[in-house]
Structures are given as structure tokens and as C-alpha cells.
XYZ file of C-alpha atoms in Angstrom:
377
model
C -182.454 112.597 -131.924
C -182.441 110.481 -135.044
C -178.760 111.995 -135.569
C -177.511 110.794 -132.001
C -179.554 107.837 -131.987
C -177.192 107.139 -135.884
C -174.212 107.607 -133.882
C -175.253 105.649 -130.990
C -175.889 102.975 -133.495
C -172.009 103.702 -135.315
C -170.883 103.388 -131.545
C -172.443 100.147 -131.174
C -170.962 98.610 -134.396
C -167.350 99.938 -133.431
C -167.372 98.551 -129.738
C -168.527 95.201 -131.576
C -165.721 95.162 -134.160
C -163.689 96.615 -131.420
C -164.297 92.809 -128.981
C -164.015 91.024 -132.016
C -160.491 92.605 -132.429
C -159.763 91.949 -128.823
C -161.368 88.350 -128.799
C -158.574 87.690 -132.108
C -155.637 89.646 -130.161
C -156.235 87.337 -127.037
C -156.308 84.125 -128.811
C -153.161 85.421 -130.822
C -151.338 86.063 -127.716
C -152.621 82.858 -126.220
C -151.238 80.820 -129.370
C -148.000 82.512 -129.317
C -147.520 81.658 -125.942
C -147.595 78.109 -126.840
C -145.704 78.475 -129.646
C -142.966 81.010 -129.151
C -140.653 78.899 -126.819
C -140.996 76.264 -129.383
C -139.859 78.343 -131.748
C -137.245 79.773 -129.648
C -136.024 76.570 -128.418
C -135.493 75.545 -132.254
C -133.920 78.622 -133.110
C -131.599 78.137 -129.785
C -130.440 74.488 -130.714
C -129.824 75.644 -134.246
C -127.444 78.498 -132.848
C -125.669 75.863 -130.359
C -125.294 73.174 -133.883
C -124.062 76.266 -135.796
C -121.471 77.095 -133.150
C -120.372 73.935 -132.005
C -117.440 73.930 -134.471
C -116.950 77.492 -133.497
C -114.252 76.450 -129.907
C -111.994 79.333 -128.716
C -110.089 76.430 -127.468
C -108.303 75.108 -130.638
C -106.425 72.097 -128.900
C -109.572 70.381 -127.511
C -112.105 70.717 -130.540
C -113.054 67.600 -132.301
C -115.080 69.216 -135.092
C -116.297 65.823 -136.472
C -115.301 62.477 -134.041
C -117.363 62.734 -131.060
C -116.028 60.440 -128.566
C -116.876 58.296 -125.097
C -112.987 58.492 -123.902
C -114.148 55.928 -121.021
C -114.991 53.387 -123.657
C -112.432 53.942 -126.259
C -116.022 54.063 -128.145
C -115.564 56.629 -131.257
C -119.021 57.939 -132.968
C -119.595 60.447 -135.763
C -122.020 63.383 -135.825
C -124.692 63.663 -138.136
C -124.318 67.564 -138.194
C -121.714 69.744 -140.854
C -119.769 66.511 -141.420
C -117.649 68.773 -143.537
C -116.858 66.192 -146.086
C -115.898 68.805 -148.919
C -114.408 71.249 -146.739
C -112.308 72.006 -143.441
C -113.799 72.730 -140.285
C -110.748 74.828 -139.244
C -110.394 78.307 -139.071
C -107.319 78.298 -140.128
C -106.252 74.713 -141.714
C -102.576 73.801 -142.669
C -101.274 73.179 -146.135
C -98.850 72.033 -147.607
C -95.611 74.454 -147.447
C -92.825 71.922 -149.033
C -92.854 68.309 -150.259
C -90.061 66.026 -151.140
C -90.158 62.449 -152.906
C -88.044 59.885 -150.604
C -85.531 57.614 -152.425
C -84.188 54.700 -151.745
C -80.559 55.024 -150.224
C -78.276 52.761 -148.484
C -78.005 52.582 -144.655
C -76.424 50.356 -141.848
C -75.057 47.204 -142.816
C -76.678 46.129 -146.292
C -79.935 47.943 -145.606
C -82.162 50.818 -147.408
C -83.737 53.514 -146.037
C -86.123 56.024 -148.370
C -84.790 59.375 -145.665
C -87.585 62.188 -145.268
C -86.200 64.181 -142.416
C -82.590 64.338 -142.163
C -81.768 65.045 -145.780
C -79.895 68.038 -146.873
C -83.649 69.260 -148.213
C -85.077 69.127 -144.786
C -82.088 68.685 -142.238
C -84.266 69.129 -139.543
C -88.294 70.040 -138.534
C -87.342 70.726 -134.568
C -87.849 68.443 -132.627
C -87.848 65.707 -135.263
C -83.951 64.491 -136.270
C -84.520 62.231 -138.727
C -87.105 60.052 -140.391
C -86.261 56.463 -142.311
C -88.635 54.085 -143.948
C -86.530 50.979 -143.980
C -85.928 48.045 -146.134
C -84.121 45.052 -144.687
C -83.287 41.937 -145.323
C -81.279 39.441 -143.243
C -78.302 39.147 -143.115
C -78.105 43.085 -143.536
C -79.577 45.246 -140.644
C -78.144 48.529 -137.887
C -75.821 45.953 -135.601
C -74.205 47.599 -132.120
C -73.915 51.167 -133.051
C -74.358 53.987 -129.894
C -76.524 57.322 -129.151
C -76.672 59.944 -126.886
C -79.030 63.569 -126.713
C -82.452 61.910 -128.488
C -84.764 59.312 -128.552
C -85.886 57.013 -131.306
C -88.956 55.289 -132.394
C -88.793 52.032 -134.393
C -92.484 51.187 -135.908
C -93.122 47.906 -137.642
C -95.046 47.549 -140.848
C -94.177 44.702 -141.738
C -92.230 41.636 -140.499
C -90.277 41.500 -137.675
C -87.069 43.254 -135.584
C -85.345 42.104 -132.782
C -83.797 44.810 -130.184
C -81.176 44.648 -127.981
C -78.858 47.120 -125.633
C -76.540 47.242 -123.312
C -78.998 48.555 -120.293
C -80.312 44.739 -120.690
C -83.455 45.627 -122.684
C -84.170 42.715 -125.424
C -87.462 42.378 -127.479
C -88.834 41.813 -130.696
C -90.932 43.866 -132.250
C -93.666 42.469 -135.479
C -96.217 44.556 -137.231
C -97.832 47.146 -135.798
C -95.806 47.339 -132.656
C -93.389 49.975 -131.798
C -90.369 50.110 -129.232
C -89.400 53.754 -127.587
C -85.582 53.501 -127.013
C -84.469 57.116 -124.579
C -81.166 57.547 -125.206
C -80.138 60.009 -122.450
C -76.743 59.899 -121.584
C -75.787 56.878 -123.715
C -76.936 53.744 -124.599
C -75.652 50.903 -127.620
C -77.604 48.815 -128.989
C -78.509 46.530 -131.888
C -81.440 46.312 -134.561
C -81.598 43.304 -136.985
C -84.449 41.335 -138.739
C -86.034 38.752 -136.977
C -87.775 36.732 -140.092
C -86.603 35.757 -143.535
C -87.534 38.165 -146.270
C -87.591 41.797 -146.434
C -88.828 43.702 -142.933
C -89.976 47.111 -143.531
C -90.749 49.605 -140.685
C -90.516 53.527 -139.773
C -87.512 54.778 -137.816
C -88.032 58.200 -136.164
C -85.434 60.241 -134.298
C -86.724 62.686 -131.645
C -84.322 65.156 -129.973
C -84.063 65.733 -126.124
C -84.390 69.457 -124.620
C -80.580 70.031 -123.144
C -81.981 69.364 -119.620
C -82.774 66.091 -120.624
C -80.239 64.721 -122.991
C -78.096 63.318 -119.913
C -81.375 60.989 -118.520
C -80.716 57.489 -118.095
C -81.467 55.290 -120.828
C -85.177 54.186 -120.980
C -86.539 51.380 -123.225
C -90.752 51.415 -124.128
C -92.419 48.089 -125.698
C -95.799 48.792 -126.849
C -97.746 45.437 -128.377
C -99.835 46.386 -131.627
C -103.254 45.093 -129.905
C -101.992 47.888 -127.168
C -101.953 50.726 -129.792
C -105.101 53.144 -128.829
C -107.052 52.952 -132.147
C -110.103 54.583 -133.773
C -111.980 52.853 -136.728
C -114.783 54.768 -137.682
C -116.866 55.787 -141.253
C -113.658 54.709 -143.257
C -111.028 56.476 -141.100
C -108.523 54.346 -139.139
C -106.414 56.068 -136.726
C -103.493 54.300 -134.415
C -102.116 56.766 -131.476
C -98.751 55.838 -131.691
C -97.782 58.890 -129.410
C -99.612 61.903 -128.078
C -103.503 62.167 -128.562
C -106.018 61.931 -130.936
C -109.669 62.797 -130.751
C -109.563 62.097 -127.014
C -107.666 58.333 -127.059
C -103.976 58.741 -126.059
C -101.156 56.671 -126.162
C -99.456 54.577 -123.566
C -96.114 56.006 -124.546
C -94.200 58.004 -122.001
C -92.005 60.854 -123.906
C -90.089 63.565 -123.139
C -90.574 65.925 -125.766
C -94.090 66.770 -126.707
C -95.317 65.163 -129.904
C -97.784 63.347 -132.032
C -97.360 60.646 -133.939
C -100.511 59.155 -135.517
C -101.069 56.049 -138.627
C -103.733 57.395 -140.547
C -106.005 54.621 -143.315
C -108.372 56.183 -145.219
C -110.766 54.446 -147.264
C -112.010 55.217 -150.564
C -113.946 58.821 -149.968
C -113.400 59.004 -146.503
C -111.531 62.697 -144.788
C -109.720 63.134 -141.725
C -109.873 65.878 -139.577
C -106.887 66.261 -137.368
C -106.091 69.032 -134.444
C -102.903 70.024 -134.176
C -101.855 72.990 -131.937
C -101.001 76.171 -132.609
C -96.770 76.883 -133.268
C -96.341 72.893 -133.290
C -93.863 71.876 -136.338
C -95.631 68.908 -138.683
C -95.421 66.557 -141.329
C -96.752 63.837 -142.906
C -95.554 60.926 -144.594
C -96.891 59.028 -147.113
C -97.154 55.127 -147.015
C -99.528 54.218 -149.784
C -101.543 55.084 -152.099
C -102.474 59.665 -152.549
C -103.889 61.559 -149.910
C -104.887 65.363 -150.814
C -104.738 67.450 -147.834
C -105.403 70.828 -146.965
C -107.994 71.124 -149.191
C -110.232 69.077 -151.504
C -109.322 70.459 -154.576
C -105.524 70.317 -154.176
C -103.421 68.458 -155.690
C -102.944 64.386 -154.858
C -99.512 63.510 -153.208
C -98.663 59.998 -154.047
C -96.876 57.535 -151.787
C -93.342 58.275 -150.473
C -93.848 61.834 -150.223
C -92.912 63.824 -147.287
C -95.228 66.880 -146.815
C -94.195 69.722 -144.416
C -97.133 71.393 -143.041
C -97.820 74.903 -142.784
C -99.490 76.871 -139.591
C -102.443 76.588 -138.445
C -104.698 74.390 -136.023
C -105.752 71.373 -137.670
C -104.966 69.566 -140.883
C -107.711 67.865 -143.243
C -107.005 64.937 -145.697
C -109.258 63.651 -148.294
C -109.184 60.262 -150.165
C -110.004 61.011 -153.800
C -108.727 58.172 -155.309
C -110.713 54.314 -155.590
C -107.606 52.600 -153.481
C -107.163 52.622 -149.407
C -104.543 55.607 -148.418
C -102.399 55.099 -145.432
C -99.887 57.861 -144.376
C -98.285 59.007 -140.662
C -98.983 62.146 -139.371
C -96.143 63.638 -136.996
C -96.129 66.712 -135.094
C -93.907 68.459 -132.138
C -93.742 71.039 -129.845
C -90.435 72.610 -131.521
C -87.266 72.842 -128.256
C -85.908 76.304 -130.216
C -82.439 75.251 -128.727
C -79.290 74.782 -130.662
C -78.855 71.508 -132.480
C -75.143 70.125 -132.911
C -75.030 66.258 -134.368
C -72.369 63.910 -135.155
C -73.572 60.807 -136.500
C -75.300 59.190 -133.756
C -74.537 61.834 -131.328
C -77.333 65.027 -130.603
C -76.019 67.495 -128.441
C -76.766 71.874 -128.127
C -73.062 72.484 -128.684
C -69.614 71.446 -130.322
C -67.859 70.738 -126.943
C -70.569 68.125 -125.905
C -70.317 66.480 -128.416
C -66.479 66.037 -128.681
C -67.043 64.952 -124.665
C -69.925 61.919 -126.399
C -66.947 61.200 -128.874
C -64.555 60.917 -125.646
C -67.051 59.029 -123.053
C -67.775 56.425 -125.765
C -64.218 55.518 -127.043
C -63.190 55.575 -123.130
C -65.992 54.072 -121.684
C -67.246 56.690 -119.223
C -70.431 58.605 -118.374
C -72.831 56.279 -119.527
C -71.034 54.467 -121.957
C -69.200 51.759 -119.141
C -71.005 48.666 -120.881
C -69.762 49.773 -123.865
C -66.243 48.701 -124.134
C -67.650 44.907 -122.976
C -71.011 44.731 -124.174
C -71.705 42.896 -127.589
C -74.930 41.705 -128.694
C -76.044 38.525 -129.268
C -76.061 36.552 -132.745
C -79.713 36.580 -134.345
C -81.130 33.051 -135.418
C -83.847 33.730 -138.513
C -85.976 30.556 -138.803
């Protein structure tokens, strides 16, 4: 008896420990209840932060400028603002660069030449690319095109355009004017104001099915530029898209063209799709791009871009930075150019040679059409 009634008594102690163990267990489970989808939830929204930046669409990520398109109203995360490194998978570099100098152009005028030098004939679609220097009484008087489209950007000063379709404006800084070529069109550029004028002067070509469109002239005012000015970065959508704002330009030929000020310590992050040719160009001051440790590019440079989907730029130096950042879907056609004529092959362009000096096919204004004298006050 006294040996059962022992382990009756060892029974009793274990079924005690045994509700104190299940008492513990119980609240354990009750607490983890509580806590687990906390913890989960956390865990959750730090998976969703961590692969935000992760977008298997390339084109629409905007790794670091969140943005209320509706409002034009730009904001910048607080989460992996990536300031010493790029958010891209697989970020472009720098693949060739080439120092711009000063060469003469028109009728008394300079141009420092980027594209459209025996260095870089061509980056298809882009023809040609002139920062200009000009002073009255030098500027580009009546002169003709046909196949392309150009772009005439105003940093400083003023220009004053006129052609033969009837278009006339004049252009001061930060406006632009979108002149379509097509099938022909002459026209004038001279400066408007005393002193020098500077400005951009880009050359896009037209795919063949397009290079016989009517003429088409775009005015855009500078305060109708889209525009982002956020933590140091200013950005001006002169064509295509950026972060979400687009341009009002109309073109023909997919591109970009963006006016990038960076201030002291400040980085860009730029998409740019996949197979698109780019380059930048820059105005002032150094810009390091690709990554933070490369090597500054100082002003005047033209930087051909590698692949990839977006491009970063950092400003390491203690002065603002200010450079354009051009891309385009490349047309993979034939390119045959004569001067001021862009056509896919040799005997188009000997019929542009014909239909200007004759008058015919787009160039019937031409043989009466002069434009009209320039008065700088």
C-alpha cells in the first residue's frame, strides 16, 4: 500500500506540473495569436518595401520619384533612396564620350557639333546635335529640309522663326519650336535680341513612311514645359515622358528629350527602355553617371550611353550641373543625307535636289518665298 499510495502521490505531482504546462501552452498560444499577424503583417510590408524596386515592367518603374500625375505634384520616398547607388538592374554607362568644339556654321555663327561629327555620324534616330552661338547679324537665313524633323531649344536669348508654310514665332529661353519637315519646307532662323543667343539644335530623322508628311510647325512656351523640381533635381520634359509628366509635343519618331539641373549632392534616376539609343549632353558644370565612383565628365561633353534600362547621374561637385538627356527608339532603316536633305536612298535624294531647284513636290513656295528682314532692338 505505502508503495502505491508513493506512486499515487508521484501521479499527483505529474498531473499538477502536467496543468501547469498546459495552463503556460494556452496562454502561449493565446499571446501568439495576438501577436503573430502583427508580426506577419511587418514582415509582409517589409517584403512589399524590399520589392518595390524589384518591377518586371522596366518602362513604368520609378524607383525613387513617386508621383500624383493628376497634379503634376512630384514627391520622394523615404525608402532605399539609393543615393550612392543605382536602383537598376542593369544601369547604362558610359560607352564613348567626345569633347564638342567650337566650329563655324550658317552665316557667321558657331556651333560646338555632338552628333553629326565624323566621331559619331549618327545615334539612329538622332541626325545631328548643335549647341549654338549667335550673334546678330550672323544666324541660319532661308535654307530648306526634307526626311526629318528638328528641334530648336532656347537657353538663352531669343530666335525668331519663319517658313514658307506661314509659320512665324519667336522663341526666348526655355521655349522650344518643333519644325516637321516632311516633304519640304524652307525656312529661316536668326537672333531676335542684341548679344550672343545660345540654344540647342536637334535633328530627328523620319521613318521612310513618314518623310513625305506635310510640313508641321510646334510652339511650346517655357511656362508650358511639364517640369519636376524636387530634393535638388530639376527635370523639364521637353519630349516624351518622365516619371509620369509628359510633354505636349506631338512627334513622329519615338524619343525623349529631357533638361536635367542637379544641385550640389543631388542624383537622378532616369528610365529609359530597353534597345532605345541615348546620350547625354553636357551644359554645365560635371555630372558622373553610371555610377558614383566614375569618373566626372565636365561641360561640353557628349556621352553615348550603353544598354540597359535606366541611367543614374550624381552631382559630386559644390556647383549646380545641368545637362540634356536624349533618347530614341532607333528606325534601323537606311540613312542617305545631303546637306539638309534625309532620305533611305541615293535616288530620293537626287529627286529632293530636283523638287527644290524646280519648285515641285512640296517645295512650290520655294522659288517665291523669302523671309522677312529681322529688326533687333
Amino acid at each position: 500500500m505505502a508503495g502505491k499510495q508513493r506512486s499515487g502521490s508521484g501521479r499527483r505531482v505529474s498531473s499538477s506540473k502536467l496543468n501547469d504546462c498546459l495552463h503556460l501552452l494556452v496562454r502561449s498560444a493565446l499571446v501568439s495569436m495576438l501577436v503573430a499577424p502583427s508580426i506577419f503583417f511587418l514582415f509582409q510590408r517589409n517584403l512589399l518595401d524590399l520589392f518595390s524596386f524589384v518591377d518586371r515592367d522596366d518602362s513604368s518603374r520609378t524607383p525613387i520619384l513617386a508621383y500624383d500625375t493628376s497634379a503634376e505634384v512630384v514627391t520622394r520616398s523615404s525608402l532605399h533612396p539609393f543615393r550612392d547607388e543605382s536602383p537598376y538592374l542593369e544601369p547604362r554607362v558610359a560607352v564613348k564620350k567626345l569633347l564638342s568644339v567650337e566650329q563655324a556654321e550658317g552665316d557667321g555663327a558657331f556651333v560646338r557639333r555632338s552628333i553629326g561629327r565624323p566621331e559619331m555620324k549618327q545615334l539612329d534616330p538622332f541626325l545631328l546635335l548643335d549647341h549654338f552661338a549667335v550673334a546678330p547679324p550672323a544666324g541660319f537665313p532661308d535654307h530648306p529640309h526634307r526626311g526629318f524633323e528638328t528641334v530648336t531649344y532656347m537657353l538663352e536669348g531669343s530666335f525668331t522663326h519663319q517658313d514658307f508654310a506661314g509659320h512665324k514665332g519667336t522663341i526666348g529661353p526655355g521655349d522650344l519650336q518643333w519644325m516637321t519637315a516632311g516633304r519640304g519646307i524652307v525656312h529661316s532662323e536668326l537672333p531676335a535680341k542684341p548679344g550672343v543667343q545660345r540654344g540647342l539644335q536637334l535633328w530627328v530623322n523620319l521613318p521612310g513612311k513618314y518623310k513625305m508628311v506635310e510640313p508641321k510647325y510646334q510652339e511650346i512656351d517655357h511656362q508650358n514645359v511639364a517640369k519636376v523640381d524636387e530634393n535638388g533635381v530639376e527635370v523639364k520634359v521637353i519630349a516624351g515622358e518622365s516619371h509620369g509628366i509628359k510633354s505636349p509635343v506631338y512627334t513622329l519618331t519615338p524619343i525623349m528629350f529631357l533638361d536635367f539641373s542637379l544641385k550640389p549632392g543631388a542624383v537622378a534616376h532616369q528610365d529609359i527602355p530597353q534597345g532605345w539609343n541615348a546620350f547625354i549632353y553636357v551644359l554645365e558644370g560635371k555630372v558622373t553617371l553610371g555610377t558614383k565612383t566614375a569618373t566626372p565628365v565636365s561641360a561640353f561633353h557628349t556621352i553615348q550611353l550603353g544598354p540597359g534600362n535606366g541611367l543614374s547621374v550624381w552631382n559630386t561637385q559644390d556647383k549646380l550641373c545641368r545637362y540634356v538627356l536624349i533618347g530614341g527608339e532607333p528606325l534601323g532603316e537606311p540613312v542617305v543625307q545631303y546637306g539638309p536633305f534625309v532620305m533611305n536612298t541615293e535616288k530620293e535624294i537626287r529627286q529632293a535636289m530636283q523638287d527644290f531647284r524646280s519648285g515641285r513636290n512640296g517645295f512650290e513656295k520655294s522659288q517665291t518665298w523669302r523671309s522677312s528682314p529681322i529688326i533687333v532692338a
